[in-house]
PDB file of C-alpha atoms in Angstrom:
ATOM      1  CA  MET A   1      96.908  82.395  96.874  1.00  0.00           C
ATOM      2  CA  THR A   2      99.897  83.457  98.942  1.00  0.00           C
ATOM      3  CA  ILE A   3     102.417  85.954  97.644  1.00  0.00           C
ATOM      4  CA  LEU A   4     106.079  86.303  98.551  1.00  0.00           C
ATOM      5  CA  ILE A   5     107.791  89.624  97.833  1.00  0.00           C
ATOM      6  CA  ILE A   6     111.577  89.490  97.467  1.00  0.00           C
ATOM      7  CA  TYR A   7     112.928  93.014  97.694  1.00  0.00           C
ATOM      8  CA  ALA A   8     116.532  94.059  96.990  1.00  0.00           C
ATOM      9  CA  HIS A   9     117.369  97.715  97.561  1.00  0.00           C
ATOM     10  CA  SER A  10     119.232  99.268 100.464  1.00  0.00           C
ATOM     11  CA  ASN A  11     117.819 102.798 100.346  1.00  0.00           C
ATOM     12  CA  LYS A  12     114.477 103.451 102.080  1.00  0.00           C
ATOM     13  CA  ASP A  13     114.198 106.755 100.162  1.00  0.00           C
ATOM     14  CA  SER A  14     114.554 105.127  96.735  1.00  0.00           C
ATOM     15  CA  LEU A  15     112.026 104.725  93.965  1.00  0.00           C
ATOM     16  CA  ASN A  16     112.328 100.980  94.510  1.00  0.00           C
ATOM     17  CA  HIS A  17     111.174 101.376  98.117  1.00  0.00           C
ATOM     18  CA  ALA A  18     108.224 103.481  96.936  1.00  0.00           C
ATOM     19  CA  ILE A  19     107.420 100.663  94.470  1.00  0.00           C
ATOM     20  CA  LEU A  20     107.517  98.160  97.328  1.00  0.00           C
ATOM     21  CA  GLU A  21     105.170 100.324  99.411  1.00  0.00           C
ATOM     22  CA  ASN A  22     102.720 100.642  96.518  1.00  0.00           C
ATOM     23  CA  VAL A  23     102.771  96.908  95.819  1.00  0.00           C
ATOM     24  CA  MET A  24     102.043  96.168  99.484  1.00  0.00           C
ATOM     25  CA  LYS A  25      99.333  98.859  99.595  1.00  0.00           C
ATOM     26  CA  GLY A  26      97.629  97.382  96.520  1.00  0.00           C
ATOM     27  CA  LEU A  27      97.840  93.830  97.895  1.00  0.00           C
ATOM     28  CA  LYS A  28      96.427  94.935 101.259  1.00  0.00           C
ATOM     29  CA  GLU A  29      93.561  96.756  99.568  1.00  0.00           C
ATOM     30  CA  ALA A  30      92.779  93.615  97.562  1.00  0.00           C
ATOM     31  CA  LYS A  31      92.966  91.622 100.829  1.00  0.00           C
ATOM     32  CA  ARG A  32      95.758  89.433  99.483  1.00  0.00           C
ATOM     33  CA  LYS A  33      97.982  87.457 101.812  1.00  0.00           C
ATOM     34  CA  PHE A  34     101.645  88.275 101.356  1.00  0.00           C
ATOM     35  CA  GLU A  35     104.990  88.064 103.069  1.00  0.00           C
ATOM     36  CA  LEU A  36     108.088  90.183 102.524  1.00  0.00           C
ATOM     37  CA  ILE A  37     111.736  89.208 102.345  1.00  0.00           C
ATOM     38  CA  ASP A  38     113.740  92.446 102.472  1.00  0.00           C
ATOM     39  CA  LEU A  39     117.217  91.147 101.686  1.00  0.00           C
ATOM     40  CA  TYR A  40     119.085  94.228 102.923  1.00  0.00           C
ATOM     41  CA  ALA A  41     116.994  94.661 106.100  1.00  0.00           C
ATOM     42  CA  GLU A  42     117.542  90.981 106.891  1.00  0.00           C
ATOM     43  CA  LYS A  43     121.263  91.344 106.087  1.00  0.00           C
ATOM     44  CA  PHE A  44     121.066  88.300 103.834  1.00  0.00           C
ATOM     45  CA  ASP A  45     124.527  86.824 103.249  1.00  0.00           C
ATOM     46  CA  PRO A  46     124.864  86.453  99.453  1.00  0.00           C
ATOM     47  CA  VAL A  47     128.250  84.731  99.543  1.00  0.00           C
ATOM     48  CA  LEU A  48     128.116  81.197  98.159  1.00  0.00           C
ATOM     49  CA  VAL A  49     130.899  79.043  99.547  1.00  0.00           C
ATOM     50  CA  ILE A  50     131.899  75.897  97.661  1.00  0.00           C
ATOM     51  CA  ASP A  51     134.822  73.931  99.064  1.00  0.00           C
ATOM     52  CA  LYS A  52     135.624  70.550 100.626  1.00  0.00           C
ATOM     53  CA  GLN A  53     133.148  71.111 103.442  1.00  0.00           C
ATOM     54  CA  HIS A  54     130.476  72.881 101.329  1.00  0.00           C
ATOM     55  CA  LYS A  55     129.562  70.880  98.238  1.00  0.00           C
ATOM     56  CA  PRO A  56     126.969  72.026  95.658  1.00  0.00           C
ATOM     57  CA  ARG A  57     124.866  68.901  96.241  1.00  0.00           C
ATOM     58  CA  ASP A  58     124.559  69.832  99.936  1.00  0.00           C
ATOM     59  CA  LEU A  59     123.208  73.366  99.387  1.00  0.00           C
ATOM     60  CA  ILE A  60     119.642  72.077  99.737  1.00  0.00           C
ATOM     61  CA  HIS A  61     120.453  71.208 103.374  1.00  0.00           C
ATOM     62  CA  ASP A  62     121.952  74.587 104.286  1.00  0.00           C
ATOM     63  CA  PRO A  63     120.207  75.655 107.532  1.00  0.00           C
ATOM     64  CA  TYR A  64     120.881  79.347 106.791  1.00  0.00           C
ATOM     65  CA  THR A  65     118.711  79.290 103.641  1.00  0.00           C
ATOM     66  CA  GLU A  66     116.090  76.780 104.831  1.00  0.00           C
ATOM     67  CA  LYS A  67     113.622  79.470 105.977  1.00  0.00           C
ATOM     68  CA  TYR A  68     113.773  81.101 102.517  1.00  0.00           C
ATOM     69  CA  ARG A  69     113.129  77.809 100.736  1.00  0.00           C
ATOM     70  CA  LYS A  70     110.119  77.193 103.002  1.00  0.00           C
ATOM     71  CA  LYS A  71     108.698  80.630 102.224  1.00  0.00           C
ATOM     72  CA  ILE A  72     109.114  80.020  98.487  1.00  0.00           C
ATOM     73  CA  GLU A  73     107.498  76.567  98.806  1.00  0.00           C
ATOM     74  CA  GLN A  74     104.466  78.089 100.542  1.00  0.00           C
ATOM     75  CA  ALA A  75     104.034  80.890  98.016  1.00  0.00           C
ATOM     76  CA  ASP A  76     101.961  80.634  94.866  1.00  0.00           C
ATOM     77  CA  GLN A  77     103.407  83.823  93.428  1.00  0.00           C
ATOM     78  CA  LEU A  78     106.784  85.517  93.744  1.00  0.00           C
ATOM     79  CA  ILE A  79     107.219  89.263  93.297  1.00  0.00           C
ATOM     80  CA  PHE A  80     110.760  90.539  92.775  1.00  0.00           C
ATOM     81  CA  ILE A  81     111.486  94.266  93.201  1.00  0.00           C
ATOM     82  CA  TYR A  82     114.995  95.558  92.494  1.00  0.00           C
ATOM     83  CA  PRO A  83     117.116  98.028  90.513  1.00  0.00           C
ATOM     84  CA  ILE A  84     119.376  97.080  87.629  1.00  0.00           C
ATOM     85  CA  TRP A  85     123.005  97.801  88.397  1.00  0.00           C
ATOM     86  CA  TRP A  86     125.658  97.135  85.741  1.00  0.00           C
ATOM     87  CA  TYR A  87     122.969  95.427  83.634  1.00  0.00           C
ATOM     88  CA  GLY A  88     122.233  92.843  86.277  1.00  0.00           C
ATOM     89  CA  VAL A  89     120.466  92.266  89.545  1.00  0.00           C
ATOM     90  CA  PRO A  90     122.084  93.578  92.740  1.00  0.00           C
ATOM     91  CA  ALA A  91     124.715  91.208  94.131  1.00  0.00           C
ATOM     92  CA  ILE A  92     122.561  90.456  97.165  1.00  0.00           C
ATOM     93  CA  LEU A  93     119.749  89.183  94.918  1.00  0.00           C
ATOM     94  CA  LYS A  94     122.162  87.206  92.736  1.00  0.00           C
ATOM     95  CA  GLY A  95     123.482  85.613  95.912  1.00  0.00           C
ATOM     96  CA  PHE A  96     119.915  84.844  96.973  1.00  0.00           C
ATOM     97  CA  PHE A  97     119.368  82.993  93.688  1.00  0.00           C
ATOM     98  CA  ASP A  98     122.718  81.214  94.070  1.00  0.00           C
ATOM     99  CA  ARG A  99     122.097  80.086  97.637  1.00  0.00           C
ATOM    100  CA  VAL A 100     118.315  79.480  97.700  1.00  0.00           C
ATOM    101  CA  PHE A 101     117.309  78.369  94.167  1.00  0.00           C
ATOM    102  CA  VAL A 102     119.460  75.244  94.444  1.00  0.00           C
ATOM    103  CA  SER A 103     119.449  71.783  92.924  1.00  0.00           C
ATOM    104  CA  GLY A 104     116.922  69.498  94.552  1.00  0.00           C
ATOM    105  CA  PHE A 105     114.745  72.467  95.489  1.00  0.00           C
ATOM    106  CA  ALA A 106     114.278  74.748  92.469  1.00  0.00           C
ATOM    107  CA  TYR A 107     115.443  72.281  89.809  1.00  0.00           C
ATOM    108  CA  GLN A 108     116.935  68.838  89.451  1.00  0.00           C
ATOM    109  CA  HIS A 109     119.046  67.109  86.870  1.00  0.00           C
ATOM    110  CA  LYS A 110     117.259  64.263  85.095  1.00  0.00           C
ATOM    111  CA  GLY A 111     119.334  62.714  82.368  1.00  0.00           C
ATOM    112  CA  LYS A 112     120.855  65.324  80.085  1.00  0.00           C
ATOM    113  CA  PHE A 113     118.380  68.110  80.818  1.00  0.00           C
ATOM    114  CA  PRO A 114     117.487  69.895  84.041  1.00  0.00           C
ATOM    115  CA  LYS A 115     113.879  69.892  85.223  1.00  0.00           C
ATOM    116  CA  GLY A 116     112.333  72.913  86.966  1.00  0.00           C
ATOM    117  CA  LEU A 117     110.627  72.100  90.254  1.00  0.00           C
ATOM    118  CA  LEU A 118     108.787  75.392  90.877  1.00  0.00           C
ATOM    119  CA  LYS A 119     106.164  74.703  88.194  1.00  0.00           C
ATOM    120  CA  ASN A 120     103.031  75.759  90.085  1.00  0.00           C
ATOM    121  CA  LYS A 121     104.259  79.267  90.783  1.00  0.00           C
ATOM    122  CA  SER A 122     104.012  82.539  88.911  1.00  0.00           C
ATOM    123  CA  ALA A 123     106.239  85.605  89.134  1.00  0.00           C
ATOM    124  CA  TRP A 124     105.989  89.352  88.725  1.00  0.00           C
ATOM    125  CA  VAL A 125     109.366  91.020  88.187  1.00  0.00           C
ATOM    126  CA  ILE A 126     109.480  94.788  88.798  1.00  0.00           C
ATOM    127  CA  TYR A 127     112.732  96.613  88.192  1.00  0.00           C
ATOM    128  CA  THR A 128     114.153 100.044  87.557  1.00  0.00           C
ATOM    129  CA  ILE A 129     116.976 100.964  85.196  1.00  0.00           C
ATOM    130  CA  ASP A 130     118.603 104.284  84.335  1.00  0.00           C
ATOM    131  CA  ALA A 131     119.043 103.530  80.626  1.00  0.00           C
ATOM    132  CA  PRO A 132     116.359 104.572  78.125  1.00  0.00           C
ATOM    133  CA  SER A 133     114.096 101.852  76.669  1.00  0.00           C
ATOM    134  CA  LEU A 134     115.322 102.362  73.110  1.00  0.00           C
ATOM    135  CA  PHE A 135     118.953 101.891  74.146  1.00  0.00           C
ATOM    136  CA  ILE A 136     118.062  98.693  75.975  1.00  0.00           C
ATOM    137  CA  ARG A 137     116.108  97.266  73.034  1.00  0.00           C
ATOM    138  CA  LEU A 138     118.690  98.190  70.385  1.00  0.00           C
ATOM    139  CA  PHE A 139     122.009  97.630  72.136  1.00  0.00           C
ATOM    140  CA  ARG A 140     121.493  95.565  75.254  1.00  0.00           C
ATOM    141  CA  LYS A 141     118.790  93.225  73.905  1.00  0.00           C
ATOM    142  CA  ASN A 142     116.980  93.224  77.284  1.00  0.00           C
ATOM    143  CA  VAL A 143     119.814  91.202  78.791  1.00  0.00           C
ATOM    144  CA  GLU A 144     118.708  92.288  82.261  1.00  0.00           C
ATOM    145  CA  TRP A 145     115.323  90.661  81.665  1.00  0.00           C
ATOM    146  CA  ILE A 146     116.416  87.588  79.724  1.00  0.00           C
ATOM    147  CA  VAL A 147     118.787  86.432  82.485  1.00  0.00           C
ATOM    148  CA  VAL A 148     116.141  86.602  85.234  1.00  0.00           C
ATOM    149  CA  ARG A 149     113.255  85.325  83.096  1.00  0.00           C
ATOM    150  CA  ASP A 150     114.905  82.586  81.050  1.00  0.00           C
ATOM    151  CA  TYR A 151     118.036  81.540  82.888  1.00  0.00           C
ATOM    152  CA  ILE A 152     116.676  81.649  86.416  1.00  0.00           C
ATOM    153  CA  LEU A 153     112.872  81.615  86.685  1.00  0.00           C
ATOM    154  CA  LYS A 154     111.985  79.540  83.610  1.00  0.00           C
ATOM    155  CA  PHE A 155     114.930  77.233  84.290  1.00  0.00           C
ATOM    156  CA  CYS A 156     113.367  76.579  87.708  1.00  0.00           C
ATOM    157  CA  GLY A 157     109.967  75.782  86.170  1.00  0.00           C
ATOM    158  CA  ILE A 158     108.185  79.131  86.547  1.00  0.00           C
ATOM    159  CA  LYS A 159     106.511  79.826  83.211  1.00  0.00           C
ATOM    160  CA  ASN A 160     103.908  82.489  84.053  1.00  0.00           C
ATOM    161  CA  ILE A 161     106.162  85.539  84.426  1.00  0.00           C
ATOM    162  CA  LYS A 162     105.194  89.150  83.932  1.00  0.00           C
ATOM    163  CA  ARG A 163     107.480  92.153  83.931  1.00  0.00           C
ATOM    164  CA  THR A 164     107.163  95.801  84.822  1.00  0.00           C
ATOM    165  CA  ARG A 165     110.260  97.737  83.793  1.00  0.00           C
ATOM    166  CA  LEU A 166     110.694 101.410  84.658  1.00  0.00           C
ATOM    167  CA  THR A 167     113.350 102.974  82.435  1.00  0.00           C
ATOM    168  CA  PHE A 168     115.340 106.205  82.246  1.00  0.00           C
ATOM    169  CA  VAL A 169     114.796 106.603  85.984  1.00  0.00           C
ATOM    170  CA  LYS A 170     117.681 109.018  86.497  1.00  0.00           C
ATOM    171  CA  HIS A 171     116.041 111.530  84.158  1.00  0.00           C
ATOM    172  CA  SER A 172     112.430 110.923  85.173  1.00  0.00           C
ATOM    173  CA  THR A 173     110.275 113.685  86.604  1.00  0.00           C
ATOM    174  CA  TYR A 174     108.346 113.637  89.848  1.00  0.00           C
ATOM    175  CA  LYS A 175     105.137 113.495  87.808  1.00  0.00           C
ATOM    176  CA  SER A 176     106.256 110.458  85.777  1.00  0.00           C
ATOM    177  CA  ARG A 177     107.337 108.658  88.963  1.00  0.00           C
ATOM    178  CA  GLN A 178     103.942 109.276  90.512  1.00  0.00           C
ATOM    179  CA  LYS A 179     102.288 107.800  87.389  1.00  0.00           C
ATOM    180  CA  TRP A 180     104.536 104.733  87.640  1.00  0.00           C
ATOM    181  CA  LEU A 181     103.692 104.256  91.318  1.00  0.00           C
ATOM    182  CA  GLN A 182      99.968 104.568  90.622  1.00  0.00           C
ATOM    183  CA  LYS A 183     100.273 101.974  87.848  1.00  0.00           C
ATOM    184  CA  ILE A 184     102.154  99.598  90.174  1.00  0.00           C
ATOM    185  CA  TYR A 185      99.520 100.085  92.866  1.00  0.00           C
ATOM    186  CA  GLN A 186      96.698  99.322  90.399  1.00  0.00           C
ATOM    187  CA  LEU A 187      98.473  96.229  89.071  1.00  0.00           C
ATOM    188  CA  ALA A 188      99.047  94.938  92.609  1.00  0.00           C
ATOM    189  CA  LYS A 189      95.328  95.235  93.355  1.00  0.00           C
ATOM    190  CA  VAL A 190      94.390  92.851  90.543  1.00  0.00           C
ATOM    191  CA  ILE A 191      97.290  90.439  90.656  1.00  0.00           C
TER     192      ILE A 191
END
């Protein structure tokens, strides 16, 4: 099984970067093959251009995103690591979905209903959020999770999706962060 990590955080001193390091450490220890797409390090261009020269139906032929589609095709499992900002994924990751998970590659329209084309893949979504869990469950209805899980990954055919959400990050202690990182490391070893 090959694993593709898609990482979206610009700060190398962040908790998200420590999560990435622990995921990679766990995968290496388990002798798992993986590849990393660090969207900020690669300076991925998230801007989707649709105009007379750039039509939605042609996105599957975009040479800029071809290498990303190939990496996703070759992977059995996708791991997404990112923070929640304004109750959504960072713009660079949203742009990655917009430009890479395109019609003809990630899904296709058949009749009235779309059909996901990434059916043989699984996903592990790891994200951080400053809000407390109770607030998210009561007032935000896990919108940050529902969008990624249901409206992107499941829409594209990925059904086996697990989530690790780290909440109330802004008010977390060093000790709680170390526990989170150890948990992530252990989960990565048995993925």
